[in-house]
Amino acid sequence: MSGPVLPRRGFLAGAAGIAAALTLAACGEGGGTEAAPASSTGASGAPSAQGWTFTDDRGKKIDLPKVPTRIVAQVGAAAALWDFGVRPVGVFGPHKLADGGKDPQVGNVDITKVTGLGNVWDEFNVEQYIALQPDLLVSSMYVKGTLWYVPEKSKDTIEQVAPTVGVMLTGKSATEVIGTYERLAQSLGADMAGVPEAKARMEAATKKLADFKDLRVLMVSGGADAFWVVNPPEYPDIVHLTNAGLNVVKPDKVDEGGFFQTLSWENADTYDADVILYDTRTQALKPEEMMKKPTFAKLPAVKAGQLYPWAAEAPFSYHGYADFLEDLVENLAKAKPLK
């Protein structure tokens, strides 16, 4: 894998991405159309006396004389903010497929109306970023202090151009992360159109997950030479699922960093499950490719046809999670315990 995939660039863009992020963190913490301005608010959502202030998940307080309107965001952050009504001027991270279509990770963002600064791990066009004259950069974090998809080699320069906001994912529930993006969007003057309805849909789908508590669910991602089993506590989406009553299999051992266990394809049958949810991101193997691995093809859940997609990078918004959970509920309703 290449930049983290479950968090992600191969699994986190790949396992390599997470490993790199962890290594960098050990060395020391590192630090379109415009969003419509509105009344300034602080991190709590309460109006501030003047200017704009927000405290992010690094504990870093940003104070600006006016509400930022020219926002650049990592694609996951951009997708979340877009659903709340914030329109970034630039994005970085996987947003465009080889055929020119949208990468699923960018959600509802209209990529024809934003400037792409980089599409793969370790790619960020600093010159273009400066030319955008950004007021703010927003990115998620899997490791505290390390902004997702902000290259270490240019991090210092990037952070000098505009203030940055980091939103922590690891160890949080999806509702917590969504809440942070909601507060940030409110502070930026977003109109929040459709948010109450989407929140109601998300809550309704969440309640239905308890109906499937008897199913053992394995969540995985496939690479050319490795099979990754995710560790539920490290992922906001999986924490949400387990909190709602879903029985997600937890690996007995995890790799350094705690995000997942790496197995060879020969050992893909290490864990029993009634249902397998597979990573649908561009970097991960498709089901037909995984089925070519004999050990995987023989798994009871695979043979029973209880192999379903997992939107591993669903936008952290009520819209994003309503869609993700409704699809998941529909698929789980087809499954049954195999033992």
mmCIF file of C-alpha atoms in Angstrom, residues 73-334:
data_model
loop_
_atom_site.group_PDB
_atom_site.id
_atom_site.type_symbol
_atom_site.label_atom_id
_atom_site.label_comp_id
_atom_site.label_asym_id
_atom_site.label_seq_id
_atom_site.Cartn_x
_atom_site.Cartn_y
_atom_site.Cartn_z
ATOM 1 C CA ALA A 73 -8.811 20.944 2.289
ATOM 2 C CA GLN A 74 -7.653 17.333 2.087
ATOM 3 C CA VAL A 75 -10.320 15.459 0.129
ATOM 4 C CA GLY A 76 -11.869 13.769 3.178
ATOM 5 C CA ALA A 77 -12.146 17.100 4.962
ATOM 6 C CA ALA A 78 -13.380 18.783 1.779
ATOM 7 C CA ALA A 79 -16.108 16.154 1.344
ATOM 8 C CA ALA A 80 -17.317 16.654 4.904
ATOM 9 C CA LEU A 81 -17.291 20.448 4.705
ATOM 10 C CA TRP A 82 -18.996 20.423 1.293
ATOM 11 C CA ASP A 83 -21.967 18.513 2.696
ATOM 12 C CA PHE A 84 -22.344 21.174 5.383
ATOM 13 C CA GLY A 85 -22.307 23.952 2.781
ATOM 14 C CA VAL A 86 -18.644 25.054 2.774
ATOM 15 C CA ARG A 87 -17.108 25.335 -0.704
ATOM 16 C CA PRO A 88 -13.287 24.948 -0.699
ATOM 17 C CA VAL A 89 -11.243 26.568 -3.460
ATOM 18 C CA GLY A 90 -8.682 23.755 -3.533
ATOM 19 C CA VAL A 91 -8.300 20.104 -2.568
ATOM 20 C CA PHE A 92 -5.454 17.622 -2.192
ATOM 21 C CA GLY A 93 -5.490 13.855 -1.952
ATOM 22 C CA PRO A 94 -7.347 11.313 -4.156
ATOM 23 C CA HIS A 95 -10.046 13.221 -6.031
ATOM 24 C CA LYS A 96 -9.725 12.280 -9.706
ATOM 25 C CA LEU A 97 -9.643 8.826 -11.270
ATOM 26 C CA ALA A 98 -7.484 7.858 -14.236
ATOM 27 C CA ASP A 99 -10.499 8.203 -16.541
ATOM 28 C CA GLY A 100 -11.150 11.740 -15.297
ATOM 29 C CA GLY A 101 -14.077 10.769 -13.092
ATOM 30 C CA LYS A 102 -14.394 11.574 -9.406
ATOM 31 C CA ASP A 103 -12.664 9.437 -6.812
ATOM 32 C CA PRO A 104 -15.292 8.279 -4.254
ATOM 33 C CA GLN A 105 -13.208 9.774 -1.453
ATOM 34 C CA VAL A 106 -14.024 13.312 -2.595
ATOM 35 C CA GLY A 107 -17.735 12.771 -1.942
ATOM 36 C CA ASN A 108 -20.064 15.407 -3.361
ATOM 37 C CA VAL A 109 -17.323 17.948 -4.081
ATOM 38 C CA ASP A 110 -17.621 19.321 -7.615
ATOM 39 C CA ILE A 111 -14.041 18.763 -8.764
ATOM 40 C CA THR A 112 -14.621 21.029 -11.779
ATOM 41 C CA LYS A 113 -14.979 23.951 -9.382
ATOM 42 C CA VAL A 114 -11.928 23.395 -7.202
ATOM 43 C CA THR A 115 -8.189 23.426 -7.882
ATOM 44 C CA GLY A 116 -6.490 20.073 -7.433
ATOM 45 C CA LEU A 117 -3.131 20.408 -5.699
ATOM 46 C CA GLY A 118 -2.258 16.725 -5.649
ATOM 47 C CA ASN A 119 -3.977 13.436 -6.367
ATOM 48 C CA VAL A 120 -1.686 10.865 -4.760
ATOM 49 C CA TRP A 121 0.319 10.362 -1.587
ATOM 50 C CA ASP A 122 3.208 12.836 -1.144
ATOM 51 C CA GLU A 123 1.979 15.068 -3.982
ATOM 52 C CA PHE A 124 1.152 18.690 -3.124
ATOM 53 C CA ASN A 125 1.758 21.602 -5.504
ATOM 54 C CA VAL A 126 3.012 24.285 -3.141
ATOM 55 C CA GLU A 127 3.252 26.934 -5.878
ATOM 56 C CA GLN A 128 -0.395 26.432 -6.826
ATOM 57 C CA TYR A 129 -1.345 26.482 -3.163
ATOM 58 C CA ILE A 130 0.344 29.852 -2.661
ATOM 59 C CA ALA A 131 -1.310 31.186 -5.818
ATOM 60 C CA LEU A 132 -4.743 30.318 -4.406
ATOM 61 C CA GLN A 133 -4.091 32.772 -1.570
ATOM 62 C CA PRO A 134 -5.735 30.494 0.998
ATOM 63 C CA ASP A 135 -7.050 31.732 4.322
ATOM 64 C CA LEU A 136 -7.144 28.269 5.890
ATOM 65 C CA LEU A 137 -6.085 24.645 5.289
ATOM 66 C CA VAL A 138 -8.138 21.810 6.794
ATOM 67 C CA SER A 139 -7.130 18.165 7.060
ATOM 68 C CA SER A 140 -7.961 15.103 9.090
ATOM 69 C CA MET A 141 -5.338 13.394 11.276
ATOM 70 C CA TYR A 142 -4.710 9.724 12.012
ATOM 71 C CA VAL A 143 -1.692 10.639 14.140
ATOM 72 C CA LYS A 144 -2.021 13.722 16.321
ATOM 73 C CA GLY A 145 -0.038 16.595 14.874
ATOM 74 C CA THR A 146 0.309 14.998 11.425
ATOM 75 C CA LEU A 147 -2.062 16.444 8.838
ATOM 76 C CA TRP A 148 -3.248 13.758 6.440
ATOM 77 C CA TYR A 149 -1.713 14.027 2.957
ATOM 78 C CA VAL A 150 0.381 17.102 3.823
ATOM 79 C CA PRO A 151 3.879 16.003 2.708
ATOM 80 C CA GLU A 152 6.579 16.132 5.361
ATOM 81 C CA LYS A 153 9.036 17.559 2.838
ATOM 82 C CA SER A 154 6.936 20.706 2.299
ATOM 83 C CA LYS A 155 4.973 20.822 5.561
ATOM 84 C CA ASP A 156 6.839 23.807 7.011
ATOM 85 C CA THR A 157 6.335 25.887 3.876
ATOM 86 C CA ILE A 158 2.665 24.940 3.614
ATOM 87 C CA GLU A 159 1.997 25.888 7.222
ATOM 88 C CA GLN A 160 3.611 29.288 6.713
ATOM 89 C CA VAL A 161 1.203 30.162 3.909
ATOM 90 C CA ALA A 162 -2.015 29.926 5.938
ATOM 91 C CA PRO A 163 -3.258 28.660 9.320
ATOM 92 C CA THR A 164 -4.169 24.974 9.495
ATOM 93 C CA VAL A 165 -6.934 23.039 11.244
ATOM 94 C CA GLY A 166 -6.491 19.364 12.124
ATOM 95 C CA VAL A 167 -9.439 17.060 12.862
ATOM 96 C CA MET A 168 -8.506 13.849 14.716
ATOM 97 C CA LEU A 169 -9.949 10.550 13.493
ATOM 98 C CA THR A 170 -8.138 7.832 15.420
ATOM 99 C CA GLY A 171 -9.908 6.621 18.537
ATOM 100 C CA LYS A 172 -12.977 8.752 17.842
ATOM 101 C CA SER A 173 -16.493 7.758 16.877
ATOM 102 C CA ALA A 174 -17.951 8.964 13.603
ATOM 103 C CA THR A 175 -20.472 11.084 15.502
ATOM 104 C CA GLU A 176 -17.627 12.881 17.288
ATOM 105 C CA VAL A 177 -15.763 13.558 14.053
ATOM 106 C CA ILE A 178 -18.924 14.676 12.268
ATOM 107 C CA GLY A 179 -19.639 16.978 15.214
ATOM 108 C CA THR A 180 -16.229 18.598 14.841
ATOM 109 C CA TYR A 181 -16.753 19.224 11.130
ATOM 110 C CA GLU A 182 -20.231 20.531 11.865
ATOM 111 C CA ARG A 183 -18.858 23.073 14.369
ATOM 112 C CA LEU A 184 -16.119 24.073 11.958
ATOM 113 C CA ALA A 185 -18.613 24.524 9.119
ATOM 114 C CA GLN A 186 -20.899 26.591 11.344
ATOM 115 C CA SER A 187 -17.977 28.791 12.332
ATOM 116 C CA LEU A 188 -17.201 29.327 8.646
ATOM 117 C CA GLY A 189 -20.739 30.519 7.957
ATOM 118 C CA ALA A 190 -22.112 27.438 6.188
ATOM 119 C CA ASP A 191 -25.841 27.447 5.444
ATOM 120 C CA MET A 192 -26.267 23.837 6.745
ATOM 121 C CA ALA A 193 -28.982 23.206 4.133
ATOM 122 C CA GLY A 194 -30.414 19.710 4.413
ATOM 123 C CA VAL A 195 -28.409 18.861 7.530
ATOM 124 C CA PRO A 196 -31.366 18.141 9.883
ATOM 125 C CA GLU A 197 -32.914 15.744 7.373
ATOM 126 C CA ALA A 198 -29.605 13.955 6.758
ATOM 127 C CA LYS A 199 -28.987 13.662 10.501
ATOM 128 C CA ALA A 200 -32.403 12.044 10.959
ATOM 129 C CA ARG A 201 -31.610 9.539 8.186
ATOM 130 C CA MET A 202 -28.278 8.693 9.787
ATOM 131 C CA GLU A 203 -29.858 8.173 13.191
ATOM 132 C CA ALA A 204 -32.598 5.951 11.763
ATOM 133 C CA ALA A 205 -30.093 3.754 9.903
ATOM 134 C CA THR A 206 -27.876 3.558 12.983
ATOM 135 C CA LYS A 207 -30.741 2.180 15.077
ATOM 136 C CA LYS A 208 -31.310 -0.608 12.552
ATOM 137 C CA LEU A 209 -27.758 -1.932 12.970
ATOM 138 C CA ALA A 210 -28.724 -3.578 16.259
ATOM 139 C CA ASP A 211 -30.950 -5.927 14.241
ATOM 140 C CA PHE A 212 -27.793 -7.602 12.931
ATOM 141 C CA LYS A 213 -25.981 -8.159 16.232
ATOM 142 C CA ASP A 214 -25.910 -11.927 15.635
ATOM 143 C CA LEU A 215 -23.747 -11.541 12.535
ATOM 144 C CA ARG A 216 -19.975 -11.729 12.879
ATOM 145 C CA VAL A 217 -18.603 -9.067 10.540
ATOM 146 C CA LEU A 218 -15.028 -8.961 9.232
ATOM 147 C CA MET A 219 -13.830 -5.696 7.699
ATOM 148 C CA VAL A 220 -10.892 -5.995 5.329
ATOM 149 C CA SER A 221 -8.843 -4.437 2.560
ATOM 150 C CA GLY A 222 -6.935 -6.326 -0.102
ATOM 151 C CA GLY A 223 -3.599 -5.524 -1.700
ATOM 152 C CA ALA A 224 -1.554 -7.361 -4.302
ATOM 153 C CA ASP A 225 0.564 -9.123 -1.689
ATOM 154 C CA ALA A 226 -1.278 -8.570 1.575
ATOM 155 C CA PHE A 227 -4.654 -8.909 3.239
ATOM 156 C CA TRP A 228 -5.454 -6.389 5.947
ATOM 157 C CA VAL A 229 -7.905 -7.004 8.782
ATOM 158 C CA VAL A 230 -8.894 -3.745 10.420
ATOM 159 C CA ASN A 231 -8.775 -3.079 14.149
ATOM 160 C CA PRO A 232 -12.199 -1.605 15.060
ATOM 161 C CA PRO A 233 -11.200 0.830 17.848
ATOM 162 C CA GLU A 234 -8.960 2.844 15.528
ATOM 163 C CA TYR A 235 -11.563 3.807 12.948
ATOM 164 C CA PRO A 236 -14.388 6.297 13.498
ATOM 165 C CA ASP A 237 -16.747 4.489 11.144
ATOM 166 C CA ILE A 238 -16.167 1.106 12.799
ATOM 167 C CA VAL A 239 -16.414 2.582 16.305
ATOM 168 C CA HIS A 240 -19.811 3.904 15.242
ATOM 169 C CA LEU A 241 -20.857 0.483 13.979
ATOM 170 C CA THR A 242 -19.760 -1.329 17.135
ATOM 171 C CA ASN A 243 -21.338 1.294 19.379
ATOM 172 C CA ALA A 244 -24.586 0.668 17.504
ATOM 173 C CA GLY A 245 -24.417 -3.049 18.246
ATOM 174 C CA LEU A 246 -22.678 -4.560 15.229
ATOM 175 C CA ASN A 247 -20.337 -7.458 16.060
ATOM 176 C CA VAL A 248 -17.144 -6.570 14.195
ATOM 177 C CA VAL A 249 -14.304 -9.087 14.470
ATOM 178 C CA LYS A 250 -11.200 -7.709 16.192
ATOM 179 C CA PRO A 251 -7.818 -9.157 15.137
ATOM 180 C CA ASP A 252 -5.819 -10.979 17.825
ATOM 181 C CA LYS A 253 -2.657 -9.163 16.800
ATOM 182 C CA VAL A 254 -2.170 -5.781 15.188
ATOM 183 C CA ASP A 255 0.725 -4.141 13.399
ATOM 184 C CA GLU A 256 2.708 -1.326 14.954
ATOM 185 C CA GLY A 257 0.403 1.663 15.238
ATOM 186 C CA GLY A 258 -2.631 -0.500 15.969
ATOM 187 C CA PHE A 259 -4.641 0.150 12.822
ATOM 188 C CA PHE A 260 -4.799 -3.331 11.337
ATOM 189 C CA GLN A 261 -3.224 -6.782 11.127
ATOM 190 C CA THR A 262 -1.357 -7.609 7.950
ATOM 191 C CA LEU A 263 -1.812 -11.184 6.753
ATOM 192 C CA SER A 264 -0.546 -13.064 3.736
ATOM 193 C CA TRP A 265 -3.232 -14.202 1.331
ATOM 194 C CA GLU A 266 -2.436 -17.765 2.398
ATOM 195 C CA ASN A 267 -3.645 -16.791 5.869
ATOM 196 C CA ALA A 268 -6.775 -14.955 4.747
ATOM 197 C CA ASP A 269 -8.814 -17.594 6.580
ATOM 198 C CA THR A 270 -7.422 -16.669 10.005
ATOM 199 C CA TYR A 271 -10.742 -15.263 11.236
ATOM 200 C CA ASP A 272 -14.256 -16.682 10.996
ATOM 201 C CA ALA A 273 -17.057 -14.390 9.942
ATOM 202 C CA ASP A 274 -20.607 -14.508 8.619
ATOM 203 C CA VAL A 275 -20.144 -11.349 6.590
ATOM 204 C CA ILE A 276 -17.097 -9.759 5.014
ATOM 205 C CA LEU A 277 -17.094 -6.044 4.228
ATOM 206 C CA TYR A 278 -14.398 -5.113 1.707
ATOM 207 C CA ASP A 279 -12.712 -1.766 1.194
ATOM 208 C CA THR A 280 -14.064 -0.081 -1.946
ATOM 209 C CA ARG A 281 -11.405 2.588 -2.292
ATOM 210 C CA THR A 282 -9.509 2.882 -5.536
ATOM 211 C CA GLN A 283 -6.278 1.522 -4.030
ATOM 212 C CA ALA A 284 -7.856 -1.710 -2.777
ATOM 213 C CA LEU A 285 -8.364 -4.919 -4.764
ATOM 214 C CA LYS A 286 -11.817 -5.418 -6.240
ATOM 215 C CA PRO A 287 -13.853 -8.505 -5.195
ATOM 216 C CA GLU A 288 -13.160 -10.296 -8.470
ATOM 217 C CA GLU A 289 -9.428 -9.836 -7.886
ATOM 218 C CA MET A 290 -9.622 -11.081 -4.300
ATOM 219 C CA MET A 291 -11.602 -14.115 -5.445
ATOM 220 C CA LYS A 292 -8.542 -15.224 -7.418
ATOM 221 C CA LYS A 293 -6.844 -15.877 -4.072
ATOM 222 C CA PRO A 294 -7.776 -19.516 -3.250
ATOM 223 C CA THR A 295 -7.860 -19.109 0.529
ATOM 224 C CA PHE A 296 -10.098 -16.068 0.282
ATOM 225 C CA ALA A 297 -12.431 -17.685 -2.245
ATOM 226 C CA LYS A 298 -12.992 -20.609 0.136
ATOM 227 C CA LEU A 299 -14.084 -18.451 3.065
ATOM 228 C CA PRO A 300 -17.634 -19.358 4.214
ATOM 229 C CA ALA A 301 -18.866 -15.769 3.898
ATOM 230 C CA VAL A 302 -17.507 -15.528 0.358
ATOM 231 C CA LYS A 303 -18.989 -18.875 -0.678
ATOM 232 C CA ALA A 304 -22.338 -17.817 0.809
ATOM 233 C CA GLY A 305 -22.309 -14.600 -1.194
ATOM 234 C CA GLN A 306 -22.167 -12.501 1.979
ATOM 235 C CA LEU A 307 -19.395 -10.248 0.703
ATOM 236 C CA TYR A 308 -20.489 -6.613 0.666
ATOM 237 C CA PRO A 309 -18.880 -3.221 -0.051
ATOM 238 C CA TRP A 310 -17.539 -1.025 2.712
ATOM 239 C CA ALA A 311 -17.279 2.708 1.995
ATOM 240 C CA ALA A 312 -14.059 3.095 3.988
ATOM 241 C CA GLU A 313 -13.774 6.816 3.296
ATOM 242 C CA ALA A 314 -17.375 7.925 3.720
ATOM 243 C CA PRO A 315 -17.474 11.711 4.230
ATOM 244 C CA PHE A 316 -17.721 12.727 7.878
ATOM 245 C CA SER A 317 -21.048 14.455 7.431
ATOM 246 C CA TYR A 318 -24.620 13.432 8.183
ATOM 247 C CA HIS A 319 -25.227 13.124 4.437
ATOM 248 C CA GLY A 320 -22.188 10.907 3.963
ATOM 249 C CA TYR A 321 -23.032 8.614 6.844
ATOM 250 C CA ALA A 322 -26.727 8.425 6.028
ATOM 251 C CA ASP A 323 -25.799 7.069 2.580
ATOM 252 C CA PHE A 324 -23.130 4.727 3.978
ATOM 253 C CA LEU A 325 -25.318 3.274 6.731
ATOM 254 C CA GLU A 326 -28.460 2.898 4.615
ATOM 255 C CA ASP A 327 -26.493 0.892 2.039
ATOM 256 C CA LEU A 328 -24.923 -1.215 4.785
ATOM 257 C CA VAL A 329 -28.278 -1.964 6.415
ATOM 258 C CA GLU A 330 -29.712 -2.991 3.047
ATOM 259 C CA ASN A 331 -26.838 -5.443 2.502
ATOM 260 C CA LEU A 332 -26.806 -6.878 6.028
ATOM 261 C CA ALA A 333 -30.511 -7.592 5.711
ATOM 262 C CA LYS A 334 -29.599 -10.168 3.034
#
